[in-house]
CSV table of C-alpha atoms in Angstrom, one decimal:
chain,number,residue,atom,x,y,z
A,1,MET,CA,-14.3,-10.6,17.6
A,2,ASN,CA,-17.9,-10.8,18.3
A,3,LYS,CA,-20.9,-10.7,15.8
A,4,VAL,CA,-21.5,-6.9,16.8
A,5,GLN,CA,-17.8,-6.1,16.1
A,6,ASN,CA,-17.8,-7.9,12.8
A,7,ALA,CA,-21.0,-6.2,11.6
A,8,SER,CA,-19.7,-2.8,12.6
A,9,LEU,CA,-16.6,-3.4,10.6
A,10,VAL,CA,-18.6,-4.4,7.6
A,11,VAL,CA,-20.7,-1.1,8.0
A,12,THR,CA,-17.6,0.8,8.4
A,13,ARG,CA,-16.1,-0.7,5.2
A,14,ILE,CA,-19.1,0.2,3.3
A,15,LEU,CA,-19.4,3.9,4.9
A,16,MET,CA,-15.7,4.8,4.9
A,17,PRO,CA,-14.8,4.4,1.4
A,18,ILE,CA,-17.7,5.8,-0.4
A,19,LEU,CA,-16.4,9.4,-0.6
A,20,PHE,CA,-13.2,8.0,-1.8
A,21,ILE,CA,-14.7,5.8,-4.6
A,22,VAL,CA,-17.0,8.7,-5.9
A,23,ALA,CA,-14.1,11.0,-5.9
A,24,GLY,CA,-11.8,8.8,-7.7
A,25,TRP,CA,-14.5,8.3,-10.4
A,26,GLY,CA,-15.0,11.8,-10.7
A,27,LYS,CA,-11.3,12.4,-11.2
A,28,MET,CA,-11.0,9.8,-13.9
A,29,HIS,CA,-14.0,11.6,-15.6
A,30,ALA,CA,-12.5,15.1,-15.2
A,31,TYR,CA,-9.0,14.4,-15.5
A,32,SER,CA,-7.7,17.6,-16.9
A,33,ALA,CA,-9.7,19.8,-14.5
A,34,THR,CA,-8.3,17.7,-11.6
A,35,ALA,CA,-4.8,18.0,-12.9
A,36,ALA,CA,-5.1,21.8,-13.3
A,37,TYR,CA,-6.7,22.0,-9.6
A,38,MET,CA,-3.8,20.1,-8.4
A,39,ALA,CA,-1.2,22.1,-10.1
A,40,SER,CA,-2.8,25.3,-8.5
A,41,ALA,CA,-2.0,24.0,-5.2
A,42,GLY,CA,1.6,23.2,-6.4
A,43,VAL,CA,1.1,19.4,-6.8
A,44,PRO,CA,2.5,18.0,-9.9
A,45,SER,CA,0.0,16.3,-11.9
A,46,PHE,CA,2.0,13.1,-12.2
A,47,PHE,CA,0.4,12.5,-8.9
A,48,LEU,CA,-3.0,12.2,-10.4
A,49,PRO,CA,-2.9,8.7,-11.5
A,50,LEU,CA,-1.7,7.7,-8.0
A,51,THR,CA,-4.6,9.6,-6.4
A,52,ILE,CA,-7.1,7.9,-8.6
A,53,LEU,CA,-5.5,4.6,-7.9
A,54,LEU,CA,-5.8,5.1,-4.1
A,55,GLU,CA,-9.2,6.8,-4.1
A,56,PHE,CA,-10.9,4.6,-6.5
A,57,GLY,CA,-9.0,1.2,-6.2
A,58,GLY,CA,-8.2,1.8,-2.5
A,59,GLY,CA,-11.8,2.5,-2.0
A,60,LEU,CA,-12.8,-0.7,-3.5
A,61,ALA,CA,-10.2,-2.6,-1.7
A,62,ILE,CA,-11.6,-1.2,1.7
A,63,LEU,CA,-15.1,-1.9,0.6
A,64,PHE,CA,-14.4,-5.6,0.0
A,65,GLY,CA,-11.8,-6.0,2.8
A,66,PHE,CA,-8.9,-6.7,0.6
A,67,PHE,CA,-5.5,-5.4,1.7
A,68,THR,CA,-7.7,-3.7,4.3
A,69,ARG,CA,-5.0,-2.6,7.0
A,70,THR,CA,-2.3,-1.6,4.4
A,71,THR,CA,-4.8,0.4,2.4
A,72,ALA,CA,-6.4,1.9,5.5
A,73,LEU,CA,-2.9,3.2,6.7
A,74,ILE,CA,-2.0,4.5,3.2
A,75,THR,CA,-5.5,6.2,2.9
A,76,ALA,CA,-5.1,7.9,6.5
A,77,ILE,CA,-1.8,9.4,5.5
A,78,PHE,CA,-3.0,10.5,2.1
A,79,THR,CA,-6.1,12.1,3.7
A,80,ILE,CA,-3.9,14.1,6.3
A,81,LEU,CA,-1.6,15.3,3.4
A,82,THR,CA,-4.8,16.3,1.4
A,83,ALA,CA,-5.8,18.4,4.4
A,84,LEU,CA,-2.4,20.0,4.6
A,85,LEU,CA,-2.1,20.7,1.0
A,86,PHE,CA,-5.5,22.0,0.0
A,87,HIS,CA,-7.4,23.0,3.1
A,88,VAL,CA,-5.0,25.1,5.2
A,89,ASP,CA,-6.3,28.5,4.0
A,90,PHE,CA,-8.6,29.1,7.1
A,91,SER,CA,-9.7,32.6,5.7
A,92,VAL,CA,-11.9,30.5,3.6
A,93,PRO,CA,-14.5,29.1,5.9
A,94,VAL,CA,-15.3,26.0,3.9
A,95,ASN,CA,-11.5,24.9,4.4
A,96,GLN,CA,-11.8,24.9,8.1
A,97,MET,CA,-14.5,22.2,7.7
A,98,MET,CA,-12.8,20.3,5.1
A,99,PHE,CA,-9.5,20.2,7.2
A,100,MET,CA,-11.5,18.9,10.2
A,101,LYS,CA,-13.3,16.4,8.1
A,102,ASN,CA,-10.1,14.9,6.5
A,103,LEU,CA,-8.8,14.5,10.0
A,104,SER,CA,-12.0,12.7,11.2
A,105,ILE,CA,-11.8,10.4,8.2
A,106,ALA,CA,-8.0,9.8,8.9
A,107,GLY,CA,-9.1,8.9,12.4
A,108,GLY,CA,-11.6,6.4,11.1
A,109,PHE,CA,-9.1,4.7,8.7
A,110,LEU,CA,-6.6,4.4,11.6
A,111,VAL,CA,-9.2,2.5,13.6
A,112,LEU,CA,-9.8,0.3,10.6
A,113,PHE,CA,-5.8,-0.2,10.2
A,114,ALA,CA,-5.8,-1.2,14.0
A,115,SER,CA,-8.8,-3.5,14.0
A,116,GLY,CA,-8.5,-5.0,10.7
A,117,PRO,CA,-11.4,-5.8,8.2
A,118,GLY,CA,-13.3,-8.2,10.5
A,119,ALA,CA,-14.7,-11.7,9.6
A,120,TYR,CA,-16.8,-10.9,6.5
A,121,SER,CA,-13.8,-9.8,4.2
A,122,ILE,CA,-11.7,-11.0,1.5
A,123,ASP,CA,-8.6,-10.8,3.8
A,124,ARG,CA,-10.2,-13.2,6.3
A,125,LEU,CA,-11.2,-15.7,3.5
A,126,LEU,CA,-7.5,-15.6,2.2
A,127,LYS,CA,-6.4,-15.6,5.9
A,128,LYS,CA,-4.2,-12.6,5.3
A,129,ASN,CA,-3.5,-9.8,7.8
A,130,TRP,CA,-1.6,-7.7,5.3
């Protein structure tokens, strides 16, 4: 990879997980409300700790380029599932936008999965290609 590609991957790894880190943090601090929201969509609350782990922990992993490919793939799948579980009522206009946003984010994570984290990452320092 050249310098532009590596620099672009650093920027990608900064921008892509911001939403997830903030969302995971919010879920930790509004645990009961989030569990109730998930239950209202038919998602059992025992998935909440896994959701927080993926959003917050996975977001930090992407940010620092650690387990990048694996985390990016899991996050892409999670984001598509989230769109299908929470944003398919298109009679609510915001759901159309949220559904498309989730698909776009998943696409970005799939590109990160395919390309890897780049030179400036923990994965590169460890010489791992998870």
